[in-house]
Each structure stands twice: as C-alpha cells, then as structure tokens.
XYZ file of C-alpha atoms in Angstrom:
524
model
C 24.760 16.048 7.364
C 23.996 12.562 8.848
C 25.454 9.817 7.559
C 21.990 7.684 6.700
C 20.809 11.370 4.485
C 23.484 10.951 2.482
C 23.119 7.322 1.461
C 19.217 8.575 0.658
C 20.226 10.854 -1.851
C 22.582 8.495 -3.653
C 20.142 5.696 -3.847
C 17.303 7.754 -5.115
C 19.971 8.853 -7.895
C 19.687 5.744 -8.735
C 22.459 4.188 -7.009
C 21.948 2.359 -3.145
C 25.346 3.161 -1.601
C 24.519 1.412 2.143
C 27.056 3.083 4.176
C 29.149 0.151 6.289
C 30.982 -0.622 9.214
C 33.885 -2.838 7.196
C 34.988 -1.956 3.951
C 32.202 -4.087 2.284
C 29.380 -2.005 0.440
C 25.717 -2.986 -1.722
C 24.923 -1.227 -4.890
C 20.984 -1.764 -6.415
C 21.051 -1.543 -9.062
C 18.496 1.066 -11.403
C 16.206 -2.115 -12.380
C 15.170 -4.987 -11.697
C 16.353 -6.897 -15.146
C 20.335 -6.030 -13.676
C 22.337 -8.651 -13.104
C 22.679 -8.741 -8.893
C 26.053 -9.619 -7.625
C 25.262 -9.289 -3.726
C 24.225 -12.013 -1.255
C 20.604 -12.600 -0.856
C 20.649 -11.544 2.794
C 22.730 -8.530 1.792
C 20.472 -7.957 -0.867
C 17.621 -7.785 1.528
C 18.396 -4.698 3.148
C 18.335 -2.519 0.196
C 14.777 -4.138 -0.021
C 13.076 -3.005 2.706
C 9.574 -1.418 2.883
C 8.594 1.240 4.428
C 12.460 2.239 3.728
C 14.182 2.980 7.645
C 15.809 6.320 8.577
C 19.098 4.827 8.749
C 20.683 1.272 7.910
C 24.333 1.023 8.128
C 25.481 -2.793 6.508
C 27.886 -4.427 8.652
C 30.484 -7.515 7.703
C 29.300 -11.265 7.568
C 25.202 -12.459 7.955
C 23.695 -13.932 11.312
C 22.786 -17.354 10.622
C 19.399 -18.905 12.612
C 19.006 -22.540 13.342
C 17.551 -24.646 15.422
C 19.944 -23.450 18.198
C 19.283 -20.075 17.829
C 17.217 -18.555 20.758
C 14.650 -15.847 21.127
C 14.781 -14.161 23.936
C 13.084 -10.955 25.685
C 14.066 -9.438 28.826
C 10.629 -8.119 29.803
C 6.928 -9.528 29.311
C 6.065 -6.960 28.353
C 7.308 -7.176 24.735
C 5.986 -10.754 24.516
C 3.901 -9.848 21.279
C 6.797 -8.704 19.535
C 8.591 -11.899 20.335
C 5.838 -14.254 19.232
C 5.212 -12.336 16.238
C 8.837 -13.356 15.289
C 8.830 -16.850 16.863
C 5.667 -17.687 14.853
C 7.857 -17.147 11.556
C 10.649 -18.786 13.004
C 9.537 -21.662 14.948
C 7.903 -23.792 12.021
C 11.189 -24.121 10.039
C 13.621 -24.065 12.991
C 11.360 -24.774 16.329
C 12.387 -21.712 18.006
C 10.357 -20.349 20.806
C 10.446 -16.876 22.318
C 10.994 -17.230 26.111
C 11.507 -14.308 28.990
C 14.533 -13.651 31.003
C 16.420 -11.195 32.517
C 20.276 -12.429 32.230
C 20.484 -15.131 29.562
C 23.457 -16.969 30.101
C 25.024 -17.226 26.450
C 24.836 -14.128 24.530
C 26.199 -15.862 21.276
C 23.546 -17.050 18.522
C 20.867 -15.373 20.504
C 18.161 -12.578 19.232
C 17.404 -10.179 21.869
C 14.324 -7.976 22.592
C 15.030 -5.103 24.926
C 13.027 -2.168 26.412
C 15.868 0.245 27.137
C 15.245 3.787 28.985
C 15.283 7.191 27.167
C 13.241 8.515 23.837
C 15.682 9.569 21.180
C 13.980 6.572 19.434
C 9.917 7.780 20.263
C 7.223 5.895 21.094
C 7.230 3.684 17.751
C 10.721 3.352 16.971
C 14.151 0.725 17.224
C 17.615 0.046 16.913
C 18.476 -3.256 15.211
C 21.985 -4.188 15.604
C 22.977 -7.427 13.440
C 26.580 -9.291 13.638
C 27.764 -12.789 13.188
C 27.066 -13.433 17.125
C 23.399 -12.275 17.972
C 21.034 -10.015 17.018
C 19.783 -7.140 19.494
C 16.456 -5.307 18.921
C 16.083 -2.288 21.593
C 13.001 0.418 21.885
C 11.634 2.511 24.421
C 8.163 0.856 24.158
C 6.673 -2.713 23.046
C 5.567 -0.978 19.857
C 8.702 -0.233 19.049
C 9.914 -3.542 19.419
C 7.087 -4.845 17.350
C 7.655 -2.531 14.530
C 11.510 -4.019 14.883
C 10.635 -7.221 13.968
C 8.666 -6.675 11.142
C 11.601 -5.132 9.612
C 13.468 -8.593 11.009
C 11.399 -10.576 9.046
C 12.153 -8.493 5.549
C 15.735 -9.491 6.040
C 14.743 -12.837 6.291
C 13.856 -15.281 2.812
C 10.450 -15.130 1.871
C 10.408 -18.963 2.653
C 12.150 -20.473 4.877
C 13.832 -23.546 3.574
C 16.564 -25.783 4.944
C 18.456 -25.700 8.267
C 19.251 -22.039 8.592
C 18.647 -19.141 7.498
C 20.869 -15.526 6.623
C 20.427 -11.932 8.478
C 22.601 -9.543 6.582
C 25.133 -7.872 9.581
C 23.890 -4.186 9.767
C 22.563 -1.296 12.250
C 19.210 0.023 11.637
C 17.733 2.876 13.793
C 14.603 4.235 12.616
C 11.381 5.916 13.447
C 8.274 6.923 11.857
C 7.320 10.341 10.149
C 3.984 10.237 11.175
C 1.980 9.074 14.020
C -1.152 8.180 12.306
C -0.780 5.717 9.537
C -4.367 4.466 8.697
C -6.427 1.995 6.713
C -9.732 2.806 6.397
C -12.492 -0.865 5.438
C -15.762 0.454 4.475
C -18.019 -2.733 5.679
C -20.882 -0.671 5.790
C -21.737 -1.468 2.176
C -20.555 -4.796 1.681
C -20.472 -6.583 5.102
C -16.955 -8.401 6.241
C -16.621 -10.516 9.147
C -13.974 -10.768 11.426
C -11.997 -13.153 9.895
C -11.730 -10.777 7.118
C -10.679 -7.869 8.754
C -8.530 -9.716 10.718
C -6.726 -10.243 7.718
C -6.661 -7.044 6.959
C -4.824 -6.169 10.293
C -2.366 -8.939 9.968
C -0.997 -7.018 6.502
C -1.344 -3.485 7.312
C 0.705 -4.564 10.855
C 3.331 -6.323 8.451
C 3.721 -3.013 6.841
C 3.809 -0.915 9.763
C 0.500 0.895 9.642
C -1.205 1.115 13.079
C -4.806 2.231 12.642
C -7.846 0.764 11.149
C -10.364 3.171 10.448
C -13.761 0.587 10.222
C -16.457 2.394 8.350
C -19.639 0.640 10.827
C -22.612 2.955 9.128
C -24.085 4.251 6.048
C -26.684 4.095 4.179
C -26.881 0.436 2.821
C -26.331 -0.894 6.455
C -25.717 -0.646 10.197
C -22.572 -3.052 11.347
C -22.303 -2.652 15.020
C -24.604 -3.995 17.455
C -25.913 -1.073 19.876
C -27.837 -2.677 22.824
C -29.592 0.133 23.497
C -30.952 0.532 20.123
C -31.474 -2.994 18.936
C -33.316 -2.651 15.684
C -30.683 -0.939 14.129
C -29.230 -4.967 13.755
C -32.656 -6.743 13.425
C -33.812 -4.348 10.887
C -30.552 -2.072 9.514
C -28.061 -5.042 9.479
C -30.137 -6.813 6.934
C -28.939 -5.696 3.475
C -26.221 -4.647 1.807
C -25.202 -2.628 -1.905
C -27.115 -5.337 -4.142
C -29.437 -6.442 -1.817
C -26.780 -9.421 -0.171
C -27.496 -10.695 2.899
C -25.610 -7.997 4.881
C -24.745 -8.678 8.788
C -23.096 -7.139 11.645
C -20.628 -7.581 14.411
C -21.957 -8.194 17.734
C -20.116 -6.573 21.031
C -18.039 -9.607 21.348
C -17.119 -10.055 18.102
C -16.082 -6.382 18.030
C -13.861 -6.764 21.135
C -12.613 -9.783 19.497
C -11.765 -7.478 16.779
C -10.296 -4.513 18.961
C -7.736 -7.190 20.698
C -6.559 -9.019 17.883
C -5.608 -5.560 16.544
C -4.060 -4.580 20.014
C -2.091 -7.318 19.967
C -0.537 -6.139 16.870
C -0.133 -2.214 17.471
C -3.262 -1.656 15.425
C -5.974 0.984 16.935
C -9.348 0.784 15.773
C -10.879 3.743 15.296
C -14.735 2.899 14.253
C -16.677 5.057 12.795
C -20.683 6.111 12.373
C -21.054 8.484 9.785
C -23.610 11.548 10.765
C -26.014 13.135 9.883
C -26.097 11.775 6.400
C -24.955 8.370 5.140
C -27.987 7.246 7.750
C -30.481 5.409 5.951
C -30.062 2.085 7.829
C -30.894 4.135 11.033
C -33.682 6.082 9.756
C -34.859 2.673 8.049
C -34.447 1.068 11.562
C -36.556 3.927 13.400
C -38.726 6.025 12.790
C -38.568 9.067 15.558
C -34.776 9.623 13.973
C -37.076 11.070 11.171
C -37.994 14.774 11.156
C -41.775 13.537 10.067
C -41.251 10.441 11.989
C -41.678 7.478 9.543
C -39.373 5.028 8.822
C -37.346 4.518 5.350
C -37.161 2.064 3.429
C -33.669 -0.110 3.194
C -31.559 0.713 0.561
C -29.199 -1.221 -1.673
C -27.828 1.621 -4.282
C -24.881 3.301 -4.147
C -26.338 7.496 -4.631
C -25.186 9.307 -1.833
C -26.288 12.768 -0.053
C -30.209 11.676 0.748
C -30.419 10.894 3.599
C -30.046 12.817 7.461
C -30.741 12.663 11.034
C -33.627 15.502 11.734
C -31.198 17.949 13.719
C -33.361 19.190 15.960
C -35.161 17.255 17.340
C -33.920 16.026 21.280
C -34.536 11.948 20.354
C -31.703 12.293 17.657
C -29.008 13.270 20.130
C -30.099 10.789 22.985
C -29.832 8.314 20.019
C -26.241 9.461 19.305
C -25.386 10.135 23.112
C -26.101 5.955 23.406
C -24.466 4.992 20.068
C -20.993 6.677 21.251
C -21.394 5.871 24.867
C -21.538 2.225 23.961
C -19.000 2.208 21.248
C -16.624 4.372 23.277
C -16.759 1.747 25.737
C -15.946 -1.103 23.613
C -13.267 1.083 22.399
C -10.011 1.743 24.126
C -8.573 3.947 21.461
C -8.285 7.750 21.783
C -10.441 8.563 18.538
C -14.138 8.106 17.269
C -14.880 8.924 13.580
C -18.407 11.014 13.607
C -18.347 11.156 9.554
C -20.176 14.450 8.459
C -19.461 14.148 5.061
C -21.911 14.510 2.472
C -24.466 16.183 4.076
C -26.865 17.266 1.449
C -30.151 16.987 2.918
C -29.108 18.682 5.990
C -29.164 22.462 6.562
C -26.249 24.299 6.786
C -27.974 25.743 10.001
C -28.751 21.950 11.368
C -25.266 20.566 10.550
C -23.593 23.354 12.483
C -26.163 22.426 15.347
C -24.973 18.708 14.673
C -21.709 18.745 14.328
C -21.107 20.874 17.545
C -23.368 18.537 19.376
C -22.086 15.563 18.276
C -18.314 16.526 19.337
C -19.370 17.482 22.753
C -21.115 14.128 23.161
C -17.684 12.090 22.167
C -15.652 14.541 24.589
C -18.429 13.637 27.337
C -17.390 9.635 26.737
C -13.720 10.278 27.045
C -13.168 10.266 23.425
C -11.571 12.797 20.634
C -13.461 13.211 17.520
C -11.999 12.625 13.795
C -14.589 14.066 10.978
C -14.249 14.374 6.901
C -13.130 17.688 6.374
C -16.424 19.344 5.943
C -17.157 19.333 9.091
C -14.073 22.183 9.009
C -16.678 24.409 8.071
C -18.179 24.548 11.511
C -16.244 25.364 14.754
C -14.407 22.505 16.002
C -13.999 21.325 19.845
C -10.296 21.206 20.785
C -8.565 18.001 19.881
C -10.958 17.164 16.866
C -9.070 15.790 14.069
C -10.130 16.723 10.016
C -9.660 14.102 7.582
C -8.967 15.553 4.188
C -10.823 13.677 1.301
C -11.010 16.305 -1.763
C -10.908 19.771 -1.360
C -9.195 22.631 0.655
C -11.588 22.647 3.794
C -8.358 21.379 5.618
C -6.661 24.587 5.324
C -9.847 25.607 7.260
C -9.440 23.298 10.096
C -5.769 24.177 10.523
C -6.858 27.436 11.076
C -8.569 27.012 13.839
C -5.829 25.003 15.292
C -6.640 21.484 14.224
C -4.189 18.391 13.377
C -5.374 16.638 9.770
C -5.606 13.269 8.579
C -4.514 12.970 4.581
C -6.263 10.769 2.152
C -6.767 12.649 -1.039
C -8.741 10.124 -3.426
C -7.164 10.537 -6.345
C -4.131 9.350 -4.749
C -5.051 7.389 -1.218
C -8.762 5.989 -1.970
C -7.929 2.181 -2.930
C -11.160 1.936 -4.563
C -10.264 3.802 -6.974
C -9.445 1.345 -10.372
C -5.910 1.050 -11.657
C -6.906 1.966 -14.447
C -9.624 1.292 -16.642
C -9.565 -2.368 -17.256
C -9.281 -3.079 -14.194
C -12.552 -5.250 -12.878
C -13.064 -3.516 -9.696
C -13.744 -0.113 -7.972
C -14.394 2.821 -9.101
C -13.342 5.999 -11.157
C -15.277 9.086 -9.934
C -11.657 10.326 -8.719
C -9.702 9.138 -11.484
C -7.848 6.005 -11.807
C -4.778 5.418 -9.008
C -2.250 3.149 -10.161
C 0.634 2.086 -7.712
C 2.845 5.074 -9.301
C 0.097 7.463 -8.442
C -0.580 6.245 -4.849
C 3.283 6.344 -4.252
C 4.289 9.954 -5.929
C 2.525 12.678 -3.296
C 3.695 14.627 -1.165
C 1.718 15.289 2.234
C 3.591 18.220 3.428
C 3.410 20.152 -0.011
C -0.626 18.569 -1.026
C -2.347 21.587 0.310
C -1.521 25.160 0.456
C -1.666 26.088 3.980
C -1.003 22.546 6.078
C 2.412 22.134 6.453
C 4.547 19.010 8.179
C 3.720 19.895 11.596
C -0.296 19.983 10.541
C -0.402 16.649 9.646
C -1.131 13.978 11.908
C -0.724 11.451 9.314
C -1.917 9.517 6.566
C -4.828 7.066 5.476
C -5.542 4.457 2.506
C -9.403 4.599 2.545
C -11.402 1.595 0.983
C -14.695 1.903 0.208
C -16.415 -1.210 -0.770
C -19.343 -0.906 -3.564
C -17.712 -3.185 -5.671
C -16.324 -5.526 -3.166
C -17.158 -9.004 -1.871
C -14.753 -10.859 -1.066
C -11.592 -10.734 0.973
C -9.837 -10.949 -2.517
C -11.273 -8.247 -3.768
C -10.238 -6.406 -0.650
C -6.763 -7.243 -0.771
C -6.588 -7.032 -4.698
C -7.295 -3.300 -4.679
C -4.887 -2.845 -1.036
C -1.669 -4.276 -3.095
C 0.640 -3.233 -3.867
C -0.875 0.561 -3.277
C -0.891 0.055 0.472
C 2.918 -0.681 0.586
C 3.433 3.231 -1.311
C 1.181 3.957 1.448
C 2.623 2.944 4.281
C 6.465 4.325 2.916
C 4.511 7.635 2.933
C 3.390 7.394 6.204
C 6.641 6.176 8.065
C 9.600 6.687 5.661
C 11.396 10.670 5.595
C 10.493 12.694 2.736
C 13.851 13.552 1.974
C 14.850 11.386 -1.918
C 11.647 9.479 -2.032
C 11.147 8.380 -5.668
C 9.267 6.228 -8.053
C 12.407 4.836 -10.020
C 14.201 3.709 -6.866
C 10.978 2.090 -5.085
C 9.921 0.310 -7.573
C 13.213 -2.390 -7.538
C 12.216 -2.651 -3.674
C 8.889 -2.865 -4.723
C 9.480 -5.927 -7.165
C 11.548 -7.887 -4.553
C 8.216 -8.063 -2.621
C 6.783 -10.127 -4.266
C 7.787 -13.831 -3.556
C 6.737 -12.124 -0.185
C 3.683 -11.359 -0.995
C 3.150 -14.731 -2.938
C 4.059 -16.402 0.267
C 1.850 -14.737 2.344
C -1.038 -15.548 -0.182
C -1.569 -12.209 -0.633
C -3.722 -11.680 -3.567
C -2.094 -8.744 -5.495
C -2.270 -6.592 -8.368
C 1.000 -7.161 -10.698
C 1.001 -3.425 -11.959
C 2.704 -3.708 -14.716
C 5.056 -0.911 -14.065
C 6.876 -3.462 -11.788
C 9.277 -5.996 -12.767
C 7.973 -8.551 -9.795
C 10.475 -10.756 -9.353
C 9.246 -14.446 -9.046
C-alpha cells in the first residue's frame, strides 16, 4: 500500500500522522480547542484544502525574504508565477522573472514544466527544503494548481521580513476532471466584477469551471447580435422587478480571459425550451401563436417553451450557439432542458435532438440537466444530475455525468432555517451536509468511471449582492471542491472540520464574506 494511503487512514481516525523524510512527525489533533504543539508552518500542511494525494513533511521550513527569487524556466507558466508573486511581492517585493539556467539555486522557488504524465494534465510535485522550493508539472495548469497549494503553507498575512514554508514533498492530482461552479445571473443580474470574484475563489480552491446560467425566464444576460431585442427588451428585469442587465460580447470575453488566466473554463449556458420567457417576451415568432409575453419577475417555473416546431425557433437557436460558441473557447455549451412542462414529450425529443446537432455543427459538446437523458443523446453530450435517477439513463447510453444533487451541492439551498437567504424546496444543506456524499456510491448504476465530475450550483432568487453570493458559497464550496479533487479513500467530517477551522483567518483575509457554521470551531 502507498505510503501517502496509509497516513489517510490514520488521520481520518482521528490522528494526522504526516509521514517524513527525518525523524520529525505532526499530529492534529481531534479538535480544534487542543492545545497545538507544532510550528505554524508545520502546522500548515495538515491544513490544507482540497487535502493532496500525498504530502510527505520534511526537516526545517524555507524561509522567503526579500532575497528570495521567483523564477520559471518557461513563459509559458507565467500565470502561475504571477499568481504567486502577487502574494509575495507586497510584503517582500519579489517578482517572478523567466530563465532557463538561474545561476544560484539556493533561496530560489522554481516553476518547471518537466516531460512525462504520471502527474496528468492538472497535477504537481512540490518539493520544499531549507534551500529552495521546486514546483514541477507536465502542463501550466498544473503549475497553477501548485501554487495555490504554496500559498496555504504560507500565513494568512504576511507580516514582517520573512516568512515560513514547512520542508515537505507533495505530489498530487485531482479525482475528477470537472470541478464546477455554477452562478445563476439570469435571475438576479451580476456584472463582471462580480463574477470575477467569483473566479478568483473558486481558482483559490482549485475548481476550474464556471457554469454561468445566461437565460431564463426573468431575463436574457448575453448580448446576441443577431437577435438584438433579446437585450433591449429581455435584459430589462430581473426576480422583483430590479433593473436587470446583461453582458455585452466584450464584456463576456473580458470574462472568458480573466477566467483563462486562472485555469477556469466557462461553460455558459441558455436554458431550452423552457426557462424562456425573456426570449418569448423579446419576440414574438419564438411563439407557437406568435405573440409576444409579457416580462416576468416571479420565481414559478415550468411555463414557459420555445414552439418546437416551428423552423424560426431553430434558426433562432442555430444563431444563439453560433455566436456564443464563438466567444467561447471551451469544449462545452450548457443547452438546459430542464423543466420542460409546457413542452410535449413529442416536441422536446424533436428539441433536444435538434438542439445537440446544432452545438456539434459549431464545434461544441453539449452538457444538459439530466432530463434531457430521457431522449437519445449525440455522442459526447454530458448529463448533469440535479434530483432524480435519469442519470442512470444517460450512462446507459454511454454518457459521462456531471453531479450536483441539491440537497447536497445546490448552495442556495439555506443552512438551515434561520438562515436569511436561499431557499428550502430541497431541504436545508449545512456545511456537514455539502461535505458528507459520496459521488461514486450517490446513484445506483454510475460508478467512478461515469462521472466526469462535480458541480456547486447557485441559483440566485434570493440574491443581490456579491455578499450574498459568497455568503451562501462559504464555507460549502471548500467541502465542494475536496470532493471534487481530493481521493475518496478516509474522507470524513470529524477530521475536515479542524482543516476547515484553520481557514478562516484565510478567509477573513481575503474578505471573504462567510458563513461561521457553527459546527466549526473557526479559529480567529
């Protein structure tokens, strides 16, 4: 058995036995109210979320200062060096800078792409001693995904004239490939500022997909040149009758690099045939008797729906994905299909298989809710599972599924029932709840090798602000995220709550505003 499985089990007995290099060791301790006896940095690396494969603790702690360099030995990787040189370089005015042979390898931190893929696309080896620190991956991903585990070693502030690195090996890897946030700004509108917050704290936590929810009923988000009215008229409102709004095509490039930048896909997504109101509001002819809704500010779902068969409604589709697909250099476009209730079961089979062969014309794959598992899906169409067993369905026919059950992944979902936002349709989901599933054992029928990952969805009726946004993410993301990246093998509530705890000075710092579930013994 490999060394790093071992260590698992012991710590989710309740005992963190790192394994080391020297004869030094760290023990965490059951709680967070135990007296600790280890360093800080040493400390850190029993802290660590999502929890790596494998960390072996070394001897001694790497200190940065002011003479410490960052440096990466291809351009390539120049994202993963500024993400760390913008946490270093205000305390200690370090820069990241390129070259192929430094000349001093002592008090140096070193990003490498190195050849081969035992480590896959996403993952790193992190080697800390006294000397220098080396971070190596096969891709700039990798190397990305490196650092943010750097920067959990690391103080939540950074105070003084140096700072610690606990010595120690890490080499880890995610489970899954897909590790998703969905923002529904379809019924309360955010602008880009907002969601690039979003992507700046799913990225710390190594999620790599934001699932942007453009379209429903309350309002149309995405500018479609082609189409324009869907902005001047089914931009305009929002649940409550707000203001509403809508990206334009820069802004949503704007929003496609920033995420880039940071490892993040966006996968945007216009929800068909139903969830359509702001379309059908917007025109007419997408009617079946050809007159235009009315806008609407509720919350009911299941009214509303594209007329199926009529030729207008796929040329409208055909120039809603062509532009979006372009704008979009991810693999995946969401096409919805949930909730369907006005449409036929006849016209939604007619949709659905339409609709997929439009996004394979554009170059894309399609991801649908897993209703649309009830019709035949086009190869390479991904399922998202929401609430029921329609995934089993789409495994069937050979499909890879997306996991978000809501009573466990939707972050809408209340704490419990004091708590002032979201919702309860699903249950309440506290941060125990979002933590303690299992993907590989949720539904009969999709095993490990079914699942192409996870996703926190967030749908927004009760949501304004950014606040509110990240008040319902944390701490549930975090479980999230673990889920996603972490192996299966000793996962457990008791354990990840003390590394839960120590996040949150880092969470403070990052003015993250964040749900103190009372189940957690934040430290301060």
């Amino acid at each position: 058995m490999p060394k790093y499985r071992t260590a698992r089990r012991l710590w989710f007995a309740g005992l963190l036995l790192l394994a080391v290099s020297s004869v030094e060791s760290i023990t965490v301790p059951v709680n967070a109210q135990e007296q600790q006896t280890e360093t800080p940095a040493a400390r850190a690396l029993a802290r660590l979320i999502p929890m790596p494969a494998s960390v072996s603790a070394g001897e001694g702690v790497f200190t940065i200062s002011g003479e410490t360099r960052i440096v990466l030995d291809q351009m390539e990787i120049t994202p993963a060096g500024q993400a760390l040189a913008d946490v270093l370089n205000p305390a200690f005015g370090i820069q990241a800078e390129t070259t192929m042979a430094p000349p001093d390898p002592q008090n140096m931190i070193v990003l490498s792409i190195i050849g081969g893929e035992t480590l896959g696309s996403e993952g790193y080896r992190l080697n800390i001693t006294p000397e220098r620190v080396t971070l190596e991956a096969h891709t700039a991903a990798g190397a990305f995904y490196g650092v943010q585990t750097l920067k959990q070693l690391l103080p939540a502030k950074l105070e003084g004239a140096s700072a610690e690195l606990p010595a120690a090996e890490i080499t880890d890897r995610p489970r899954f490939a897909y590790r998703g946030v969905m923002l529904d700004v379809a019924r309360h509108f955010f602008g880009t500022a907002d969601v690039k917050r979003v992507i700046d704290l799913m990225a710390a936590y190594k999620l790599n997909r934001l699932h942007l929810h453009l379209t429903d009923d309350q309002g149309w988000r995405i500018e479609i040149e082609s189409w324009p009215a869907l902005t001047t008229i089914g931009s305009q409102t929002e649940v409550g009758g707000g203001e509403g709004g809508y990206y334009t095509q820069a802004d949503y490039r704007e929003i496609v690099a920033y995420a880039a930048a940071r490892y993040v896909e966006i996968v945007p997504e216009i929800d068909m045939p139903g969830h359509t109101n702001a379309a059908l509001a917007s025109y007419g002819e997408l009617n079946c008797d050809g007159q235009a809704r009315q806008l609407y500010t509720g919350t009911e779902v299941g009214f509303s729906s594209l007329c199926a068969g009529e030729e207008v409604t796929y040329d409208f589709v055909d120039d809603v994905v062509r532009e979006l697909a372009a704008m979009t250099p991810g693999a995946y476009l969401h096409i919805g299909g949930d909730e369907s209730k006005s449409t036929t079961d006849e016209d939604y089979r007619l949709f659905m298989g339409q609709v997929q062969r439009i996004v394979a014309a554009h170059g894309k794959q399609a991801i649908g809710w897993e209703e649309m598992a009830q019709t035949p899906l086009a190869a390479g169409t991904v399922v998202q599972h929401w609430f029921s067993d329609f995934a089993r369905g789409a495994v069937e026919q050979g499909a890879k599924v997306i996991l978000s059950p809501a009573s466990k992944a939707y972050l809408d979902m209340k704490y419990d029932e004091a708590t002032p936002l979201g919702l309860s349709w699903a249950g309440t989901s506290d941060t125990r709840d979002s933590y303690s599933w299992e993907p590989a054992t949720l539904i009969a029928g999709v095993g490990e090798s079914d699942i192409y990952g996870v996703e926190a969805p967030l749908w927004s009726e009760t949501l304004e602000t950014i606040e509110d946004i990240e008040y319902m993410l944390f701490p549930r993301l975090m479980g999230i995220a673990e889920i996603g990246w972490s192996p299966a093998e000793g996962r457990a509530w008791d354990e990840y709550k003390v590394r839960l705890a120590a996040h949150g000075p880092r969470l403070t710092a990052m003015d993250v505003n964040f749900y103190r579930d009372a189940a957690v013994a934040w430290e301060e």
